[in-house]
Every structure is written in C-alpha cells, then in structure tokens.
XYZ file of C-alpha atoms in Angstrom:
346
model
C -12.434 33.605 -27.080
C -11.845 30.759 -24.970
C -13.062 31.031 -21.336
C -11.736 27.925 -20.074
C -8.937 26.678 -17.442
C -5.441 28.656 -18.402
C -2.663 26.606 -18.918
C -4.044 23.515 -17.967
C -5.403 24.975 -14.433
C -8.593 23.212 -13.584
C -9.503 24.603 -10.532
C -13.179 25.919 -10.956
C -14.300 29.105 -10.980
C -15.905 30.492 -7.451
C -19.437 30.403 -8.043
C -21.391 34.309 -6.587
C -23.193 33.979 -3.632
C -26.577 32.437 -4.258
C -29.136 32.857 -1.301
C -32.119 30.983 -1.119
C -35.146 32.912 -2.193
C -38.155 33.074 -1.849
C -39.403 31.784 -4.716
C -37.638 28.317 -4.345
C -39.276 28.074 -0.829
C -42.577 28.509 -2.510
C -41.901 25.683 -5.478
C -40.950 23.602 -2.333
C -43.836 24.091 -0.953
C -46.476 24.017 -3.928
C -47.619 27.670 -2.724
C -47.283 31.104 -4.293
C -44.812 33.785 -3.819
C -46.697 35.858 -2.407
C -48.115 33.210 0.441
C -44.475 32.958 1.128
C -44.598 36.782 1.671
C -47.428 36.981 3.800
C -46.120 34.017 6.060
C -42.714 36.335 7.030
C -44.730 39.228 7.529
C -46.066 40.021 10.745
C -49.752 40.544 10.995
C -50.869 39.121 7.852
C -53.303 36.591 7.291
C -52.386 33.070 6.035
C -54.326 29.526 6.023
C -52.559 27.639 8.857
C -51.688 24.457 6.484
C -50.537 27.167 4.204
C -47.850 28.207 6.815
C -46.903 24.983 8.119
C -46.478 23.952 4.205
C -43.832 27.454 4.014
C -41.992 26.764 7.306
C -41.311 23.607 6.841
C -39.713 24.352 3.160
C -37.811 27.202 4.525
C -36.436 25.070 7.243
C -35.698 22.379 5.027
C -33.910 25.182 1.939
C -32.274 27.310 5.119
C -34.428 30.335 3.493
C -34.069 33.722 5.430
C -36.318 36.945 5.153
C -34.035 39.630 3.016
C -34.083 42.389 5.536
C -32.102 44.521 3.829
C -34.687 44.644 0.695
C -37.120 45.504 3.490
C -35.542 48.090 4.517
C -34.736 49.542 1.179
C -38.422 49.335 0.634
C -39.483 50.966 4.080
C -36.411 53.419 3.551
C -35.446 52.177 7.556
C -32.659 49.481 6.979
C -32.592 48.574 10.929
C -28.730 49.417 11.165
C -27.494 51.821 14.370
C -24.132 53.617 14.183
C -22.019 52.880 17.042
C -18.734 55.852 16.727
C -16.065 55.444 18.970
C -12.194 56.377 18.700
C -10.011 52.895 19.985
C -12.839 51.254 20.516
C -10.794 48.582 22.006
C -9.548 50.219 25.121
C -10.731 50.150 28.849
C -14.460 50.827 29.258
C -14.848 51.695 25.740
C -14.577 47.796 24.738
C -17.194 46.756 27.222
C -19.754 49.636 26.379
C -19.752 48.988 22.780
C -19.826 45.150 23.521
C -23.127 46.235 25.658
C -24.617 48.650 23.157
C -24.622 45.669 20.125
C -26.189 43.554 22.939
C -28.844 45.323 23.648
C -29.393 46.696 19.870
C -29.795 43.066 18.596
C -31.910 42.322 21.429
C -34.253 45.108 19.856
C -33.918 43.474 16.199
C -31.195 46.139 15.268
C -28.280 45.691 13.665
C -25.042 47.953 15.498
C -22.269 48.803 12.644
C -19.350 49.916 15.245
C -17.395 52.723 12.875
C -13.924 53.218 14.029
C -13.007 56.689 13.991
C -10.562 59.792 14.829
C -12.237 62.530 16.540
C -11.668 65.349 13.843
C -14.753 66.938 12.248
C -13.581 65.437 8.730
C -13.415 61.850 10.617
C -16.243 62.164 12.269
C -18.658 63.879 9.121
C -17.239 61.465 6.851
C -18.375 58.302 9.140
C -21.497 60.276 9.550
C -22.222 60.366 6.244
C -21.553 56.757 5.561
C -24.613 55.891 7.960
C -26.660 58.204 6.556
C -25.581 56.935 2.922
C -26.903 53.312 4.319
C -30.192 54.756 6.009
C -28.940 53.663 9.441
C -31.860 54.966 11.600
C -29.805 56.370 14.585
C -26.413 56.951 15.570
C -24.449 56.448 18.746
C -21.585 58.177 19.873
C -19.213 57.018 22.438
C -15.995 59.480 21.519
C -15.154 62.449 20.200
C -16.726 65.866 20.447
C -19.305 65.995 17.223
C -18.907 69.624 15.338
C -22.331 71.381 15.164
C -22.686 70.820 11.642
C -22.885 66.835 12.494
C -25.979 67.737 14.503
C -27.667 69.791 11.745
C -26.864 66.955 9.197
C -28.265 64.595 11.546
C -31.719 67.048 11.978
C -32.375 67.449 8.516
C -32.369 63.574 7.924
C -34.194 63.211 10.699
C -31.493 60.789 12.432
C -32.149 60.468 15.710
C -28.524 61.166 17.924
C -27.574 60.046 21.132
C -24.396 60.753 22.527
C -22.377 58.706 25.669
C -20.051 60.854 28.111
C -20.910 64.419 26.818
C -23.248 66.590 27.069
C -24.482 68.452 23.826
C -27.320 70.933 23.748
C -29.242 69.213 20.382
C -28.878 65.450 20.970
C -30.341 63.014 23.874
C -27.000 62.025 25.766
C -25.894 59.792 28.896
C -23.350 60.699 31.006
C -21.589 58.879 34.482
C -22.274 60.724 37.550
C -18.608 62.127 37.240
C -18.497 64.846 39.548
C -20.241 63.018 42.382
C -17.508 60.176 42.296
C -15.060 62.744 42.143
C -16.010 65.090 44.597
C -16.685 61.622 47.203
C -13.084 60.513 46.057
C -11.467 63.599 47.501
C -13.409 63.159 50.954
C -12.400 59.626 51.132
C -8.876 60.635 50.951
C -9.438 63.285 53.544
C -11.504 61.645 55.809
C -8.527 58.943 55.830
C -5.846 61.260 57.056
C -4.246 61.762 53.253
C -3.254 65.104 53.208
C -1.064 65.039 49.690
C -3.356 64.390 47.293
C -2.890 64.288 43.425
C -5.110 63.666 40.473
C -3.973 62.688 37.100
C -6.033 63.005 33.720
C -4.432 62.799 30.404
C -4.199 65.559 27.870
C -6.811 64.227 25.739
C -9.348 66.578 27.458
C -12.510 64.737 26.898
C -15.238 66.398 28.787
C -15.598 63.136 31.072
C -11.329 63.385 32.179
C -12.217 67.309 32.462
C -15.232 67.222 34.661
C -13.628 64.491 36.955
C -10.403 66.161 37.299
C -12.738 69.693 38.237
C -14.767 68.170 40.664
C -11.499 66.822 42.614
C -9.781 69.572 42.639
C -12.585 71.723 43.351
C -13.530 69.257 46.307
C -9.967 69.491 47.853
C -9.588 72.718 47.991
C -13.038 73.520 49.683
C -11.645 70.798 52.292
C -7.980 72.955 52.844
C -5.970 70.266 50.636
C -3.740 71.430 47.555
C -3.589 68.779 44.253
C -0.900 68.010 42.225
C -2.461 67.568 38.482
C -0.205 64.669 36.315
C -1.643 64.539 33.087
C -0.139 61.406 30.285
C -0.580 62.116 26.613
C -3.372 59.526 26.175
C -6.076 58.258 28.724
C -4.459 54.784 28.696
C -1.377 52.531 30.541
C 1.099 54.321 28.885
C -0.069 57.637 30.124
C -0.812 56.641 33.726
C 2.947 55.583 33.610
C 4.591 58.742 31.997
C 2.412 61.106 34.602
C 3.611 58.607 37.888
C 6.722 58.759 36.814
C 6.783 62.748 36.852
C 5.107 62.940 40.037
C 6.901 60.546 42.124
C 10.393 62.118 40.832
C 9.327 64.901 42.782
C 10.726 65.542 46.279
C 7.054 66.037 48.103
C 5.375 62.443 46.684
C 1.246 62.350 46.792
C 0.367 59.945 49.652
C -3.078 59.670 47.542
C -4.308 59.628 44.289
C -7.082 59.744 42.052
C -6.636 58.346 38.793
C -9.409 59.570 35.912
C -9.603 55.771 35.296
C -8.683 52.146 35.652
C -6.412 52.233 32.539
C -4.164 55.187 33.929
C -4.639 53.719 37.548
C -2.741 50.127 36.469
C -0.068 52.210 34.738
C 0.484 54.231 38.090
C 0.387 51.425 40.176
C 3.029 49.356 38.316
C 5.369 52.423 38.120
C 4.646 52.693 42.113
C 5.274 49.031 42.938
C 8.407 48.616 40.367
C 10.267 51.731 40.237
C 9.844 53.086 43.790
C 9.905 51.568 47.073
C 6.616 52.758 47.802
C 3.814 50.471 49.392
C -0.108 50.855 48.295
C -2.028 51.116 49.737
C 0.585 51.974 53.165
C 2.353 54.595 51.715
C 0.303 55.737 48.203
C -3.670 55.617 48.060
C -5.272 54.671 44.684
C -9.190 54.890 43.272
C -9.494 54.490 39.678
C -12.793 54.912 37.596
C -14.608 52.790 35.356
C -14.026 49.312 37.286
C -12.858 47.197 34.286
C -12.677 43.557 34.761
C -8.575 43.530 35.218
C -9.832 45.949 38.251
C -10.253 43.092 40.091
C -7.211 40.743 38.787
C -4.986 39.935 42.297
C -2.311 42.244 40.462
C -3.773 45.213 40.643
C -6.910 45.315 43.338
C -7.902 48.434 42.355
C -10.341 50.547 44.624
C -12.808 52.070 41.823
C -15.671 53.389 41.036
C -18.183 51.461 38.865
C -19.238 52.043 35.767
C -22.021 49.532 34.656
C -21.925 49.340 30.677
C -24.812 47.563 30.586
C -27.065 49.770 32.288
C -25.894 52.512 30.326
C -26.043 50.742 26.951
C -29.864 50.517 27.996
C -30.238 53.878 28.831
C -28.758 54.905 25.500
C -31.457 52.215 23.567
C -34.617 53.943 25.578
C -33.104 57.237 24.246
C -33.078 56.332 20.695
C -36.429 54.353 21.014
C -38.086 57.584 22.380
C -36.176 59.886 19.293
C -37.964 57.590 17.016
C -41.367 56.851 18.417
C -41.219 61.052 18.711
C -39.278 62.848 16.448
C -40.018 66.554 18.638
C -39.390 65.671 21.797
C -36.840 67.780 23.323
C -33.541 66.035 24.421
C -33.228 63.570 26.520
C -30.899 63.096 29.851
C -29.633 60.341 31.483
C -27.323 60.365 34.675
C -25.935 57.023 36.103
C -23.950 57.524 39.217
C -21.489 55.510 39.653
C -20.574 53.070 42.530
C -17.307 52.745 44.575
C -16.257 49.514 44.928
C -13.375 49.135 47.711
C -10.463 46.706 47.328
C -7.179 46.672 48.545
C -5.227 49.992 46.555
C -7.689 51.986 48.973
C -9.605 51.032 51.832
C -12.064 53.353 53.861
C-alpha cells in the first residue's frame, strides 16, 4: 500500500507532539536519568556540578518536569474545579479570574467547567473532575444536590462552595444581609419613603437573602417595598423589572438593586425612557461594585464585593480540607463595603 502524498499533494504529514524528555536532557548532559530525576525533585540530594550540568541542558533543550505523570503516580494531579453557570457575567468573571490567580499562585492548576445548574449538569461535571483526580472543587453557582456532596465524601474531595451556605462543605459567603439591611436605612435616613427592591427570578440564595434582609429592614422602619423581579440576574432583567415598576402610577423614589448588572439595566431604562433624574428624583445602590460601576455612565452607589479577598478565603478553605480531611466545615463571611458615587449619595 502506498503511504505517500495523494495525487501529487506534497504537503507533509503533521508530525505528534514530541516533548523533550528527560532522557535527552540527561544525554545532554553526560548524566543519568535518574540524576535528572533527583535534580527536579525537591529535597533530594544531588552533587552540585551534577545539577548545574542538568540545568543548564534543560535550559538549553526547553525540558519541563511532566507534572501530570507525577500526579498520576502520587494519584493528586494538582488540578482544582472551578463550577460556575455564565461564568462570564458581572462578578462571576472577576471571581473566577481571582480564584485561577490565587490557585496558580499555590502551584495548582484551576480547570473553570462551564455548567447549568441541574443535578445532571452539575453530577456530570462533577464526575469529570473526579475522573481526572482533581483534588478539590470550587463552586461559584448553582445549588449542588446532596448526592454531589456524598460523591465528593467518599472520594475524599475536599468542597468549597462561594455564595451558599451548605451544611457538608466549607463555604464563603458576602455579608448579604448586613448590606441589605444598611441599604434600607440609607434610604430612610435620606427622606426616601417609596422604596423598591428588585431581584430576578433566578432565586439564588445570595438574590434571596438580600432581597429578605431589605424588605425585612423596611418594614421594621414603617416603609412598604415594591419587589420587581427580571427573569435573569443580568441587564436584561434589571430592564424588564424597571420597566414594570416605573409604568406604575406610585414610582419608587429609591431602589435597591440585588446587583450592579440589574442596577445599569434600571438606570438606563430610568434615564432613557422616563423623565426621571437619579439621583434627584430615583435613588440607586447596586451590589457587587464591578469595574463599569465606576464608568462616568453609570456612577453607581454600591456595595463592594472584593473577589480577591474572597478567592483567598476560598484557597485557605481548601488548603485546611486537605491538610485535615475531619475537620468540620469551614465559614467564611466577608462584609461588604459601600462605596458612594453619584446614583446615591448619603
């Protein structure tokens, strides 16, 4: 059978991927393999001429360690989990940007997995990190069925989950209820008597608890609270729910949005389809304080969320799971900050 060019096509085959190994690094160097071995290994002994002789032929042949065969052989392969549904949008983006930060500051390597928030979804990315030994798993969305916990247990994966709380993993949550509950006062304190909230219909437990604590808040202060709720916790909701509260004949004079994403949808409907001023005539706070908080456009009054500080607080988590495997879980609270601009000034 002839295995050359087809029909006069000379264009060469593509060759496999070759890495350099380390058996050409010790040829190089006029060493044996396994002084090559104990060189990349921390902790083991080696002649100093011995490893200059190595480093200088892996510089020179662009030879890496194969961390993935250690792994394999320490059954740990060094991978973390990051779950998230759209992890594109709002604070989601910059959290997960913060988490693989701080996980390959640690020598980890974060595999983000893009997922719905259905138990099959969330079981069947689950089992893809266990399939890969992935030695913890972070979740930043979606409410995990108990039977992702027990799988999780029994392979001794350590769990830590970001703006829930769940009885059988380590978890970090935003002070939610404390922004909430000083969002409400602010309004109060500033003379704004027609206050609204809107959430989305999502229903995560963060949108739930911040929606709760403002509406318990102004009531205990004498102030009723018109709920809007969008179909997603994004722009597009945020405009859907302003445009059914402001086609009502008693408009809010003050509202609290569940976060920055719904706030700039609200606003825009505000500024463009009524002749409404903010901060004058409609008080806004968001939550989260996303970069475009800040953009001249929008000048949203917010309170802060710092992704980096909570990516952190999720490592130390994990860190302790692994060092100690019984501990009970683990509970981190970050409260967040407001910051004031000009939608809301106190």
């Amino acid at each position: 059978m002839n295995d050359g060019p087809v029909n006069g096509d000379k264009t060469p085959k593509k060759e496999r991927m070759r890495f350099v190994s380390a058996e050409q690094v010790a040829q190089l160097a006029g060493v044996s393999r396994s002084a090559v071995s104990r060189t990349f290994t921390p902790g083991t002994s080696v002649a100093p001429a011995t490893r200059e002789k190595v480093l200088r032929a892996a510089e020179e042949l662009g030879y890496h360690v194969n961390d993935l065969a250690r792994g394999v052989l320490a059954n740990q392969s060094r991978l973390v989990g990051i779950v998230a549904t759209r992890p594109e949008v709002g604070f989601r983006a910059h959290l997960a940007a913060a988490l693989a930060k701080c996980l390959i500051k640690r020598g980890s390597i974060p595999i983000l997995i893009n997922t719905g928030q259905t138990e099959e979804e969330l079981l069947a990315a689950q089992k893809m990190l266990i399939g890969h030994r992935a030695e913890a798993i972070i979740i930043l969305s979606g409410s995990p069925p108990a039977s992702f916990f027990e799988l999780a247990q029994r392979n001794g994966q350590p769990l830590v989950v970001i703006g829930r709380s769940e009885p059988d993993a380590d978890h970090v949550r935003a002070g939610n209820s404390e922004a909430s509950r000083k969002a409400a006062t602010a309004f109060y304190e500033s003379g704004r008597r027609r206050l609204a909230v809107i959430g989305s219909n999502t229903g995560t437990p963060a949108i739930i608890e911040r929606e709760s604590a403002f509406l318990s808040t102004a009531e205990s202060l004498g102030v009723s609270v018109v709920v809007g709720r969008g179909g997603d916790s994004d722009y597009d909701g945020g405009v859907s729910a302003a445009r059914a509260l402001f086609s009502q004949t008693i408009k809010p004079d003050a509202v609290f949005c569940a976060n920055d994403q719904i706030a700039f949808g609200l606003m825009d409907v505000v500024r463009l389809e009524t002749r409404l001023r903010i901060p004058e005539d409609v008080a806004v706070i968001g939550f989260d304080d996303v970069p475009e908080s800040s953009w001249l456009s929008y000048q949203l009054t917010t309170f802060r969320q710092d992704p980096l500080t909570m990516a952190q607080r999720a490592v130390e988590l994990m860190e302790r799971r692994l060092e100690n495997p019984d501990l009970p879980p683990g509970y981190e609270r970050v409260i967040p900050e407001l910051v004031i601009r000009q939608s809301f000034r106190l």
